[in-house]
PDB file of C-alpha atoms in Angstrom:
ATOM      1  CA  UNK A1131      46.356 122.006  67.505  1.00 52.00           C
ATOM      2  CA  UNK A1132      45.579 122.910  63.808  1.00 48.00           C
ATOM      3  CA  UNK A1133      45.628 120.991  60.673  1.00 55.00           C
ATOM      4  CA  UNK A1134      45.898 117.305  60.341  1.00 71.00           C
ATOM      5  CA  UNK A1135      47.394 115.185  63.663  1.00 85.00           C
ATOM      6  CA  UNK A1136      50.676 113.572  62.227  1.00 86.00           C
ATOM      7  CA  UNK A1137      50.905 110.330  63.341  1.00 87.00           C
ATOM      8  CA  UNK A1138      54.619 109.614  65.256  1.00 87.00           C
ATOM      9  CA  UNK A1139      56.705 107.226  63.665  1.00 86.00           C
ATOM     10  CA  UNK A1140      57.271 105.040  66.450  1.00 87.00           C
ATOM     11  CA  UNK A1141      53.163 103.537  65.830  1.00 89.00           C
ATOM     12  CA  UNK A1142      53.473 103.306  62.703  1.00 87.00           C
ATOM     13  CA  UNK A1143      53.798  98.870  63.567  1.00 84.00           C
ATOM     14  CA  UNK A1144      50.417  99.222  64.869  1.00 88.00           C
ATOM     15  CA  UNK A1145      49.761  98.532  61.109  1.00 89.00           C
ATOM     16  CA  UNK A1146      50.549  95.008  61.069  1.00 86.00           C
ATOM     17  CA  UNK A1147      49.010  94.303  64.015  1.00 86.00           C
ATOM     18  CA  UNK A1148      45.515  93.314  64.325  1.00 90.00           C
ATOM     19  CA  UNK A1149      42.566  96.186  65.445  1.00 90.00           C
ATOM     20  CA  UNK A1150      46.017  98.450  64.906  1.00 90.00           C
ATOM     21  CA  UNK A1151      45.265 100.056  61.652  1.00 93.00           C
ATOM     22  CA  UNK A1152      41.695 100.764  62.921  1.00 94.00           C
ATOM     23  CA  UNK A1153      43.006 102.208  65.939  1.00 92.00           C
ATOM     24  CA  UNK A1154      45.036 104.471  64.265  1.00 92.00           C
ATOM     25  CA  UNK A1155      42.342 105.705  61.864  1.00 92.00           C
ATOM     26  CA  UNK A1156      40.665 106.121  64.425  1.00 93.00           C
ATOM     27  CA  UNK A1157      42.914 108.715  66.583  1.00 93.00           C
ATOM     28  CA  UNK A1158      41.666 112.611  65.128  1.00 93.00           C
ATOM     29  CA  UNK A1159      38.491 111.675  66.003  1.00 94.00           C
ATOM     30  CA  UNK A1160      39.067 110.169  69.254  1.00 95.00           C
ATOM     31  CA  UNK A1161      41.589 113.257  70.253  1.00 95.00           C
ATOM     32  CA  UNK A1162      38.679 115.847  69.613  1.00 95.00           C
ATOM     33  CA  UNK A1163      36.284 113.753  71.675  1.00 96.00           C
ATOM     34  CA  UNK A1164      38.955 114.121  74.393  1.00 96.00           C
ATOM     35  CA  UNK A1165      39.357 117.938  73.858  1.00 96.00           C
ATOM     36  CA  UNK A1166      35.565 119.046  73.740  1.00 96.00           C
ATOM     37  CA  UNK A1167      35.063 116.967  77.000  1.00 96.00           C
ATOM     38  CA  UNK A1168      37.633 118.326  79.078  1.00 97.00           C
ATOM     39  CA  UNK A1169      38.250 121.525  77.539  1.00 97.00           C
ATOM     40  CA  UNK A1170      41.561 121.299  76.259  1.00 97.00           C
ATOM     41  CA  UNK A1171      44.004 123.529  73.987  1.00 96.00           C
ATOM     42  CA  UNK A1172      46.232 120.475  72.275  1.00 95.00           C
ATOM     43  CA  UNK A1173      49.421 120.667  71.015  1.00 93.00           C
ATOM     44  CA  UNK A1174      51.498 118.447  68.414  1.00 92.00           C
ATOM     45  CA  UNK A1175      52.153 114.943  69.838  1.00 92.00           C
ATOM     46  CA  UNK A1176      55.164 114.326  71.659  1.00 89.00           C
ATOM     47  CA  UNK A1177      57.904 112.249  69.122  1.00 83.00           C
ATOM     48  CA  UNK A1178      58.380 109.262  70.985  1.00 81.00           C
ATOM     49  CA  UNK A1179      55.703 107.145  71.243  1.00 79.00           C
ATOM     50  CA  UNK A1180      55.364 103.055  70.921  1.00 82.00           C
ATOM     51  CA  UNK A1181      51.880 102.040  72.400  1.00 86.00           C
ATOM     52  CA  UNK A1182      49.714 105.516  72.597  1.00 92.00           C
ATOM     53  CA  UNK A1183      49.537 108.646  71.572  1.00 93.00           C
ATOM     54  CA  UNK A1184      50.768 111.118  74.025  1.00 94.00           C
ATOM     55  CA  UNK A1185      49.993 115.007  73.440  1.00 95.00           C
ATOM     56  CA  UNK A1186      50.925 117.682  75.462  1.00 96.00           C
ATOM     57  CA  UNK A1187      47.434 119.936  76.370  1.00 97.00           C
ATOM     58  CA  UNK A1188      46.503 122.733  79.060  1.00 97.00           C
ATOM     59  CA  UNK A1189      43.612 122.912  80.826  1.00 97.00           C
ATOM     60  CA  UNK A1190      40.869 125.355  81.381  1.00 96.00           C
ATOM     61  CA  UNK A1191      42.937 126.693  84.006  1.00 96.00           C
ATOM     62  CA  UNK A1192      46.458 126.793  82.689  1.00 95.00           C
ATOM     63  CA  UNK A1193      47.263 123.359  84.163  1.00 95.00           C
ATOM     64  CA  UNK A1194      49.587 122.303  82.011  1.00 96.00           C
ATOM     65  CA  UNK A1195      49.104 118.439  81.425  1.00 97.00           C
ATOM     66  CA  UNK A1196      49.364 115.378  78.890  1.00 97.00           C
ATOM     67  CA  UNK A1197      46.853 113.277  77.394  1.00 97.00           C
ATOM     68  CA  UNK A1198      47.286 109.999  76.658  1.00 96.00           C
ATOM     69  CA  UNK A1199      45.125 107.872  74.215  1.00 96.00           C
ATOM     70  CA  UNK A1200      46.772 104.170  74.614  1.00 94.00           C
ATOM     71  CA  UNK A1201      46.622 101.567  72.116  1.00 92.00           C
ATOM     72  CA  UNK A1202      43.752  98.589  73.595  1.00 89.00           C
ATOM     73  CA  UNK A1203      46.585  96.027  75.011  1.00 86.00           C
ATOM     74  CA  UNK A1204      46.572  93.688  78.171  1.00 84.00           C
ATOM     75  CA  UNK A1205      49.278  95.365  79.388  1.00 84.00           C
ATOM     76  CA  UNK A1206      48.287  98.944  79.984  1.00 85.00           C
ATOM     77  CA  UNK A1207      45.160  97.870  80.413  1.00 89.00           C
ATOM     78  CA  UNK A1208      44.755  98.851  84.097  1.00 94.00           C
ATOM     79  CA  UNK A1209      47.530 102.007  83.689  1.00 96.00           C
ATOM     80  CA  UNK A1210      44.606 104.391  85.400  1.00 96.00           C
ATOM     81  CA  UNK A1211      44.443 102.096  88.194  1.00 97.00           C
ATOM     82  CA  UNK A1212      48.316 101.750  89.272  1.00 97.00           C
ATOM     83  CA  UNK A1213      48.694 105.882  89.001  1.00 97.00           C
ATOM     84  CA  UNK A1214      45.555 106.137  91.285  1.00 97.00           C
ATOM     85  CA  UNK A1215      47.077 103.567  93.621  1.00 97.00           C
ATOM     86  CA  UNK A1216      50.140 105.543  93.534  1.00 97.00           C
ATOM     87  CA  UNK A1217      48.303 108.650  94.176  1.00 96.00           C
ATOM     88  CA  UNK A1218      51.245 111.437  92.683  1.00 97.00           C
ATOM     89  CA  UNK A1219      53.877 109.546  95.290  1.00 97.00           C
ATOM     90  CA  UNK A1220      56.587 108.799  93.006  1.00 97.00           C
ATOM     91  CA  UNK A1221      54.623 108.909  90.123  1.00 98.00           C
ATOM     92  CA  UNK A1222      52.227 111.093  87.881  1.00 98.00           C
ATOM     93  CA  UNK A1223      48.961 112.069  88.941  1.00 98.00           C
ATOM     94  CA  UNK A1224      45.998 110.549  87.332  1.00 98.00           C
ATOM     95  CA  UNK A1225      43.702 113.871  86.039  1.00 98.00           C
ATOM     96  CA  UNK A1226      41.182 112.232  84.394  1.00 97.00           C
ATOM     97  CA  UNK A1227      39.922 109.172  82.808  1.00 97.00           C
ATOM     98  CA  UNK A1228      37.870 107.786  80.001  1.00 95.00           C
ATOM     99  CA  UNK A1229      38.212 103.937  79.933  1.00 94.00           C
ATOM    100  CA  UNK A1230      35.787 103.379  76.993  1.00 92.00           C
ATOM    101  CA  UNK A1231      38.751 105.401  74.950  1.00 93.00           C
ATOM    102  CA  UNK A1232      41.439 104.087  76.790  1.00 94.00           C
ATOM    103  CA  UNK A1233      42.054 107.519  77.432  1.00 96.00           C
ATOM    104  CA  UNK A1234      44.479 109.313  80.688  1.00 97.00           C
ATOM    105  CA  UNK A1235      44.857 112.978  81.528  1.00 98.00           C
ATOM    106  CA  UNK A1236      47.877 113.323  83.323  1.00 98.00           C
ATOM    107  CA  UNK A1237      50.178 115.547  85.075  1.00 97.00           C
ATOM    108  CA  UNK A1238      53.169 116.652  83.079  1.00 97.00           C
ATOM    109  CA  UNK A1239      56.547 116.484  83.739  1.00 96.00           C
ATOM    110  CA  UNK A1240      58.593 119.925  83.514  1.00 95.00           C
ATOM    111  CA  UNK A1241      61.197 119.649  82.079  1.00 95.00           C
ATOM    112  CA  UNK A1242      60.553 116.428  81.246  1.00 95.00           C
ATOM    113  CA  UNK A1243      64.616 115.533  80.906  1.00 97.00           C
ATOM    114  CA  UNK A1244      64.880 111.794  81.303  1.00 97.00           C
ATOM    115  CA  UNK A1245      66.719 109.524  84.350  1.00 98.00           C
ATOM    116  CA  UNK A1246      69.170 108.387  81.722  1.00 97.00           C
ATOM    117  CA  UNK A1247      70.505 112.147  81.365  1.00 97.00           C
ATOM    118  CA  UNK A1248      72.060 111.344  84.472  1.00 97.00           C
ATOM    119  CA  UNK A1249      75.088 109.449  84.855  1.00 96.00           C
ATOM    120  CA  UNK A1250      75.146 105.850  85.737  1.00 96.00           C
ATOM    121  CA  UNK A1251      75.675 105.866  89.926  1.00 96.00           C
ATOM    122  CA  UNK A1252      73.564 109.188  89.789  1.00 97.00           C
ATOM    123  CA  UNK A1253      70.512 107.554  88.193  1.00 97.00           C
ATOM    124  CA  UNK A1254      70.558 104.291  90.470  1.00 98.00           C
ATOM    125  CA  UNK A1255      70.862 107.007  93.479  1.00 98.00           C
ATOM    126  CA  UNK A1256      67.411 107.912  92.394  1.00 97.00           C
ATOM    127  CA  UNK A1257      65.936 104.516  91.224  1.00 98.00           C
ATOM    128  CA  UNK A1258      67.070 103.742  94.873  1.00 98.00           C
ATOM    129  CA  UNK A1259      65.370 106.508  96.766  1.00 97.00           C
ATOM    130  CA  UNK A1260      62.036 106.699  93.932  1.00 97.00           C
ATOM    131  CA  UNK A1261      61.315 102.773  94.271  1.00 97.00           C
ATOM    132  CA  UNK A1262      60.163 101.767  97.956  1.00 97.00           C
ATOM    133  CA  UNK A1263      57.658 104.306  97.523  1.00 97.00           C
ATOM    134  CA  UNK A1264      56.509 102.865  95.183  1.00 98.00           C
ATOM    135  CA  UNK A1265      55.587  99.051  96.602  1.00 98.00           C
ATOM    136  CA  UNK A1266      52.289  99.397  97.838  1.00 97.00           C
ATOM    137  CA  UNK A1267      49.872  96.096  98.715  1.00 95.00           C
ATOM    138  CA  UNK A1268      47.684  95.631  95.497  1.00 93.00           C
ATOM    139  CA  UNK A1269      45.578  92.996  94.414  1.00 89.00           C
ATOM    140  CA  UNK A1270      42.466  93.047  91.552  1.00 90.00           C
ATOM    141  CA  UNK A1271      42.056  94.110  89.167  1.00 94.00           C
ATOM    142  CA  UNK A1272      46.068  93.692  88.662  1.00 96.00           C
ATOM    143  CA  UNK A1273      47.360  90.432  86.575  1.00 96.00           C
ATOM    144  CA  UNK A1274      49.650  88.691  88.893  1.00 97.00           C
ATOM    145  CA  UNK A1275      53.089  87.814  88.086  1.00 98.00           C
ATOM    146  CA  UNK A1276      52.862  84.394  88.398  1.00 97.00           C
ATOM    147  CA  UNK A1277      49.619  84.777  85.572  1.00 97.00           C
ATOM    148  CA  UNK A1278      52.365  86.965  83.720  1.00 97.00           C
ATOM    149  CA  UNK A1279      55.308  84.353  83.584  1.00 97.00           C
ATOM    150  CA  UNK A1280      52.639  81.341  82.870  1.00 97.00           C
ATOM    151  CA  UNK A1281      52.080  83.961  79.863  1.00 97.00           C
ATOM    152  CA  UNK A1282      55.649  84.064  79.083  1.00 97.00           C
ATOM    153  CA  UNK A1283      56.451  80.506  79.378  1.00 97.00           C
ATOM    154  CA  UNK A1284      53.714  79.188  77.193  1.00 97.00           C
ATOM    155  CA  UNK A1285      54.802  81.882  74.534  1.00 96.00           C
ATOM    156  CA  UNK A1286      58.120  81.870  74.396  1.00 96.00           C
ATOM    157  CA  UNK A1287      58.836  78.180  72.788  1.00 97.00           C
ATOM    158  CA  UNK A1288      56.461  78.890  69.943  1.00 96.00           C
ATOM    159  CA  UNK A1289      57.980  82.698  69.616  1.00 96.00           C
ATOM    160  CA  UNK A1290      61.341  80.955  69.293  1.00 97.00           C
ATOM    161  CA  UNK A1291      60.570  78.317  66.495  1.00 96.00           C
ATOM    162  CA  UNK A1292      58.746  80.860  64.312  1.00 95.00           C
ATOM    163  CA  UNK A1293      61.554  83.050  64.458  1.00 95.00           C
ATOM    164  CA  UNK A1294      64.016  80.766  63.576  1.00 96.00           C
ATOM    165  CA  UNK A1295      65.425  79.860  66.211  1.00 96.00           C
ATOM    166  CA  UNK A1296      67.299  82.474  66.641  1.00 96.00           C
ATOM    167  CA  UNK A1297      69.636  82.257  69.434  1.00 96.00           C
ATOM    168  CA  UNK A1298      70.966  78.972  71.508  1.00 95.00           C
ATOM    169  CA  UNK A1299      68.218  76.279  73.013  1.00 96.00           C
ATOM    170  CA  UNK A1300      69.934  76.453  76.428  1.00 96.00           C
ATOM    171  CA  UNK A1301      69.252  80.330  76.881  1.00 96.00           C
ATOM    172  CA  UNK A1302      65.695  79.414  75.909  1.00 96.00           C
ATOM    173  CA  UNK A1303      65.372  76.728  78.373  1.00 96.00           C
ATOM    174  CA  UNK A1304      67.195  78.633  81.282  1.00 96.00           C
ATOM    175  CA  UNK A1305      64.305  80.964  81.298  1.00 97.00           C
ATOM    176  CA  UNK A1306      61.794  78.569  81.055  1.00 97.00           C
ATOM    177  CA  UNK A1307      63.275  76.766  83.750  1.00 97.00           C
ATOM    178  CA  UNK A1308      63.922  79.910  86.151  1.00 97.00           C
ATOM    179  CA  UNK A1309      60.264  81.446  85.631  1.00 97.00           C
ATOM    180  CA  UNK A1310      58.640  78.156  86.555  1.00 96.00           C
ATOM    181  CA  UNK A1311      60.866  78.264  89.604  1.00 97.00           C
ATOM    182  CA  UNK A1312      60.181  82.194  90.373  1.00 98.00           C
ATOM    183  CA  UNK A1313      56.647  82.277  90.110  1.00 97.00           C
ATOM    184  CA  UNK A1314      55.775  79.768  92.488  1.00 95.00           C
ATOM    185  CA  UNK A1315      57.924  80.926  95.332  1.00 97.00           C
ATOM    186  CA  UNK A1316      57.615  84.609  95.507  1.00 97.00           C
ATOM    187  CA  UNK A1317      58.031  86.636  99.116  1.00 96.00           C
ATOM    188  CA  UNK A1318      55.039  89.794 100.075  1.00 97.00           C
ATOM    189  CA  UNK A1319      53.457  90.596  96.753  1.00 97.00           C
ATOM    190  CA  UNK A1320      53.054  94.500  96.196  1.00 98.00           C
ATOM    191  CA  UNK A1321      52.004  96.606  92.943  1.00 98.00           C
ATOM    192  CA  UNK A1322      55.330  96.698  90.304  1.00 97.00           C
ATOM    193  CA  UNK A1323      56.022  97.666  87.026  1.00 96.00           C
ATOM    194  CA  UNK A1324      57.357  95.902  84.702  1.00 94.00           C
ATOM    195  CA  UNK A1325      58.155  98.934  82.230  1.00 92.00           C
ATOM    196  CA  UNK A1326      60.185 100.542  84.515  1.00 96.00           C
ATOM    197  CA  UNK A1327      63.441 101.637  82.621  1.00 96.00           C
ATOM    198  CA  UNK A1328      65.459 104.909  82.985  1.00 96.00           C
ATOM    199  CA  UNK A1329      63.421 106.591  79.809  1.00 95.00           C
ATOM    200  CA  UNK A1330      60.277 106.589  82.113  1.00 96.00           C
ATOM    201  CA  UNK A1331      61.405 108.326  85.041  1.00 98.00           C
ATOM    202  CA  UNK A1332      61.074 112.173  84.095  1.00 97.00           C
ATOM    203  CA  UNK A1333      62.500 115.525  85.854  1.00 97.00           C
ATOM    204  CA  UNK A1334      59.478 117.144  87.021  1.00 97.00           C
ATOM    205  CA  UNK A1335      59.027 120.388  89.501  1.00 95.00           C
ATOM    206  CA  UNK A1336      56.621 118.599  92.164  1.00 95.00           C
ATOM    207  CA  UNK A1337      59.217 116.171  93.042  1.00 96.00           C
ATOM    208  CA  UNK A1338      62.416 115.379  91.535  1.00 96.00           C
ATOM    209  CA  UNK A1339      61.468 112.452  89.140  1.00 98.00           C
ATOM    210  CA  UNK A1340      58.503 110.854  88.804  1.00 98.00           C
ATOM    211  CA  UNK A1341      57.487 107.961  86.652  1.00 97.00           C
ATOM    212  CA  UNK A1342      55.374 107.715  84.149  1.00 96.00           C
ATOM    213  CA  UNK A1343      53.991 105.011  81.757  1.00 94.00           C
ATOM    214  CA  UNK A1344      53.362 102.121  84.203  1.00 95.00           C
ATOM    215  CA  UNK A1345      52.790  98.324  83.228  1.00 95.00           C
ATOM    216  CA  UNK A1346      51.314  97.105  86.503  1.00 97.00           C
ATOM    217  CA  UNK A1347      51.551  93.687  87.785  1.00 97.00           C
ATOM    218  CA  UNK A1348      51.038  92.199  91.580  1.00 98.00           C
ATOM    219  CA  UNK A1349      54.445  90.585  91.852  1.00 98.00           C
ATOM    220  CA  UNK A1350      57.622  90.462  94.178  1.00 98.00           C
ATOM    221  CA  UNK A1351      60.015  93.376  95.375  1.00 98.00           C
ATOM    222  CA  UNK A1352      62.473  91.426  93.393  1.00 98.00           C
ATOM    223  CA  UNK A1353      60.911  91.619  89.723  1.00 98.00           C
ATOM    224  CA  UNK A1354      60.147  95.549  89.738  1.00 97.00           C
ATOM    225  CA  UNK A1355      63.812  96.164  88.898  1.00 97.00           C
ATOM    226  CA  UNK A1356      64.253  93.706  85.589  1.00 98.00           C
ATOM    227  CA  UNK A1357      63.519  96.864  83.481  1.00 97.00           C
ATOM    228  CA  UNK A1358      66.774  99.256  84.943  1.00 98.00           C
ATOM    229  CA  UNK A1359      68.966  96.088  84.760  1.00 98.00           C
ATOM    230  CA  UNK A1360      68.127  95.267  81.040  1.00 97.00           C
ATOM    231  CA  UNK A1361      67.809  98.556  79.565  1.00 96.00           C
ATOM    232  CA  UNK A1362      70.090  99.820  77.017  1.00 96.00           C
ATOM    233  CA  UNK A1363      68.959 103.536  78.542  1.00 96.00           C
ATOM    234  CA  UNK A1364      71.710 103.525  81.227  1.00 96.00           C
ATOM    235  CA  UNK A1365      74.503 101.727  79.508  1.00 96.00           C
ATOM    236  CA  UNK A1366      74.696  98.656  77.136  1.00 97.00           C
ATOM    237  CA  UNK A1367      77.502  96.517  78.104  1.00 97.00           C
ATOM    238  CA  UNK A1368      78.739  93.850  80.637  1.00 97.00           C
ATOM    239  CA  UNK A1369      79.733  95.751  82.957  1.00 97.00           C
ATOM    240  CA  UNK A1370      76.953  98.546  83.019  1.00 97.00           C
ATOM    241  CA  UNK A1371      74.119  95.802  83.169  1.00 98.00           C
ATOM    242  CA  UNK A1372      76.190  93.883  86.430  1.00 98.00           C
ATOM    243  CA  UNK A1373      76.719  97.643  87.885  1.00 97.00           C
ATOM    244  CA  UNK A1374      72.872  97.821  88.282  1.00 98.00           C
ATOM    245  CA  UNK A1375      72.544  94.386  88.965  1.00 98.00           C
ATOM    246  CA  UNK A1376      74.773  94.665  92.087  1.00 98.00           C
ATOM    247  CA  UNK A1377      74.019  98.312  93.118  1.00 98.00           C
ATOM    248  CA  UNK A1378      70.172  97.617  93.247  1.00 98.00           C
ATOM    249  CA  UNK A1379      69.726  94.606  95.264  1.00 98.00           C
ATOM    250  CA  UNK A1380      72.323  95.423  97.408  1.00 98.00           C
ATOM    251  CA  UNK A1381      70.998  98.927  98.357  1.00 98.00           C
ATOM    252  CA  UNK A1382      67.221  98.179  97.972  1.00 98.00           C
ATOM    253  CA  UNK A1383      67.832  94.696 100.105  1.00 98.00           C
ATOM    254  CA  UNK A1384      66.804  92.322  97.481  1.00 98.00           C
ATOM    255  CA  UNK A1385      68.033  88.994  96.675  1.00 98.00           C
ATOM    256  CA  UNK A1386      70.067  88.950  94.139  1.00 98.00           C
ATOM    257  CA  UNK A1387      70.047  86.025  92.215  1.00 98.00           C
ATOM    258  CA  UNK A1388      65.870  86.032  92.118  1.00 98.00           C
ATOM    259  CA  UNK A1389      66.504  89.596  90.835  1.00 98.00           C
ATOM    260  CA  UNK A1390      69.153  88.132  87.714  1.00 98.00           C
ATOM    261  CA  UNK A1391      66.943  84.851  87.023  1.00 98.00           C
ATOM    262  CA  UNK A1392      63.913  87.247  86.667  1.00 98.00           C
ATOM    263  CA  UNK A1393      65.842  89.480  84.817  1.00 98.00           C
ATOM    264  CA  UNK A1394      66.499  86.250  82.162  1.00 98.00           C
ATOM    265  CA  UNK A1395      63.322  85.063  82.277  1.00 97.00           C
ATOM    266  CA  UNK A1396      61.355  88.205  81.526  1.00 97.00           C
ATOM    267  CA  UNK A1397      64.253  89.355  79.074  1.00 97.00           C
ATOM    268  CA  UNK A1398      64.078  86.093  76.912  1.00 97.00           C
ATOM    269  CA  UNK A1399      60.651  86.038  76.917  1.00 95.00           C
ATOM    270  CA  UNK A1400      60.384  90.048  75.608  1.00 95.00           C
ATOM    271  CA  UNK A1401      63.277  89.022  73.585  1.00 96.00           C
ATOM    272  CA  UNK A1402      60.826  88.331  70.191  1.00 95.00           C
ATOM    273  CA  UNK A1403      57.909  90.154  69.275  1.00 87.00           C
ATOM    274  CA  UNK A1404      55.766  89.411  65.713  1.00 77.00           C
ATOM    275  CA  UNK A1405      58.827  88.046  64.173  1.00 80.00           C
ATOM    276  CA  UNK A1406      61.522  90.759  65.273  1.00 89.00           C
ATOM    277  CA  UNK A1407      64.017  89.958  67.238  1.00 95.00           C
ATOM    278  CA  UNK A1408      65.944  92.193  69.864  1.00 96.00           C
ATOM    279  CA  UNK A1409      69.587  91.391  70.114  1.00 97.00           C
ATOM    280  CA  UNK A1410      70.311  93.401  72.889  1.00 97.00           C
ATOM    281  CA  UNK A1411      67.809  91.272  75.128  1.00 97.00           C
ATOM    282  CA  UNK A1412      69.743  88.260  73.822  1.00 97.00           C
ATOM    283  CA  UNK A1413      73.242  89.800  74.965  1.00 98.00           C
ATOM    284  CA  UNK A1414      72.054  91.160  78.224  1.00 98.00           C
ATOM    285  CA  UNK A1415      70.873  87.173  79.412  1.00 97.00           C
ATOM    286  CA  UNK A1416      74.192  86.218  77.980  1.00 97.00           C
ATOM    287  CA  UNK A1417      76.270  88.728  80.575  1.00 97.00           C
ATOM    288  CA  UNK A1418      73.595  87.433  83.315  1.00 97.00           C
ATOM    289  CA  UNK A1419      74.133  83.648  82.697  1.00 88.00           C
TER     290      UNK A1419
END
């Protein structure tokens, strides 16, 4: 890559966030450190991006890869770990690692089209086959669940006041109420992610789709499908949300109604962030209720 790295839109919040505008700053430098150690031709970053930088690079070799330099937060922290737990089954292999940059070299995805390409009933086809692989026994250095929704409960009340108050008290306190009563009576606990939604699932050549981007937890079968039932990816409406709802505990033998009331809980409580709120969180826990 030549010239001067252009930043993607999507980080440009990292601004108003502390260590954020540092970390960007910082992100020439750290991508050359990357490319002298491992040898790498880099090309211009990928346009979506949220939480890292993602670049597309080949190897000595010709391996064709991605590197990703991720933005210091608790919940990608152990990212490395879950895709060497994983080990390519399902999911991307882990290349290479530098944890003091909070930097992954990964395998790519050709051609990289996303699981919400597909339509609706095709997707949860693949969701259905891609998942049980997928929920392996795990333990440290993985934040539990229950840690997770203690997170989420404590937040959530003060999220909601600074905000405004922006939806109805009884949504807030239905989530509040349905975490407390989740976390504390969960079945087998294996290694899910709760970032799994239909734009991280990629085509790829090794296997049909493989997922990338993982936000670890140790947690319940039950939980590891909240992200395909909220997300706007595969439909935003009533009936699309109930569709996966239905199809996925029913086909991947999980009980459904710990599946919806962790589908509110996590929803509400991802449902605010620094002041912004999402409205489509707020209308999927509405269809749910």
């Amino acid at each position: 890559m030549t010239g001067a790295l252009r930043i993607p839109d999507g980080l440009t919040w990292l601004h108003g966030v502390p260590g954020g505008p540092e970390w960007l700053a910082g992100l020439p430098g750290r991508l050359a450190a990357c490319a002298r150690r491992w040898s790498l031709r880099v090309g211009p970053p990928f346009g979506y991006a949220f939480a890292s930088l993602a670049v597309p690079v080949d190897l000595p070799d010709g391996t064709r890869a991605v590197l990703k330099l991720q933005f210091p937060d608790a919940e990608s922290e152990h990212e490395a770990t879950a895709l060497r737990r994983w080990n390519g089954d399902g999911a991307i292999r882990l290349l290479a690692h530098d944890p003091e940059l909070r930097a992954l070299l990964v395998e790519r995805c050709h051609p990289g089209t996303p699981l919400h390409a597909l339509p609706l009933d095709e997707a949860l086809d693949a969701v259905v086959a891609l998942l049980p692989r997928l929920w392996v026994p795990a333990g440290q250095p993985f934040m539990s669940l229950a840690q997770a929704a203690a997170g989420w409960t404590a937040r959530l009340p003060i999220t909601w006041e600074r905000a405004g108050r922006p939806y109805e008290r009884r949504l807030l306190d239905a989530s509040l109420d349905l975490l407390a009563g989740l976390a504390g009576s969960q079945g087998e606990q294996v290694l899910v992610n709760q970032d799994l939604h239909a734009a991280n699932v990629l085509r790829a050549e090794r296997e049909p789709w493989l997922v990338i981007d993982p936000k670890p937890l140790v947690g319940e079968r039950e939980f590891s499908v909240v992200p395909m039932v909220r997300g706007t990816e595969l439909g935003h409406s009533r009936a699309a949300v109930r569709r996966r709802l239905d199809r996925l505990s029913a086909e991947l033998g999980l009980d459904r109604e710990r599946v919806r009331g962790w589908t509110i809980g996590q929803t509400m409580a991802w449902s605010i962030d620094g002041g912004q709120v999402f409205t489509d969180h707020v209308e999927v826990v509405r269809w749910l209720e």
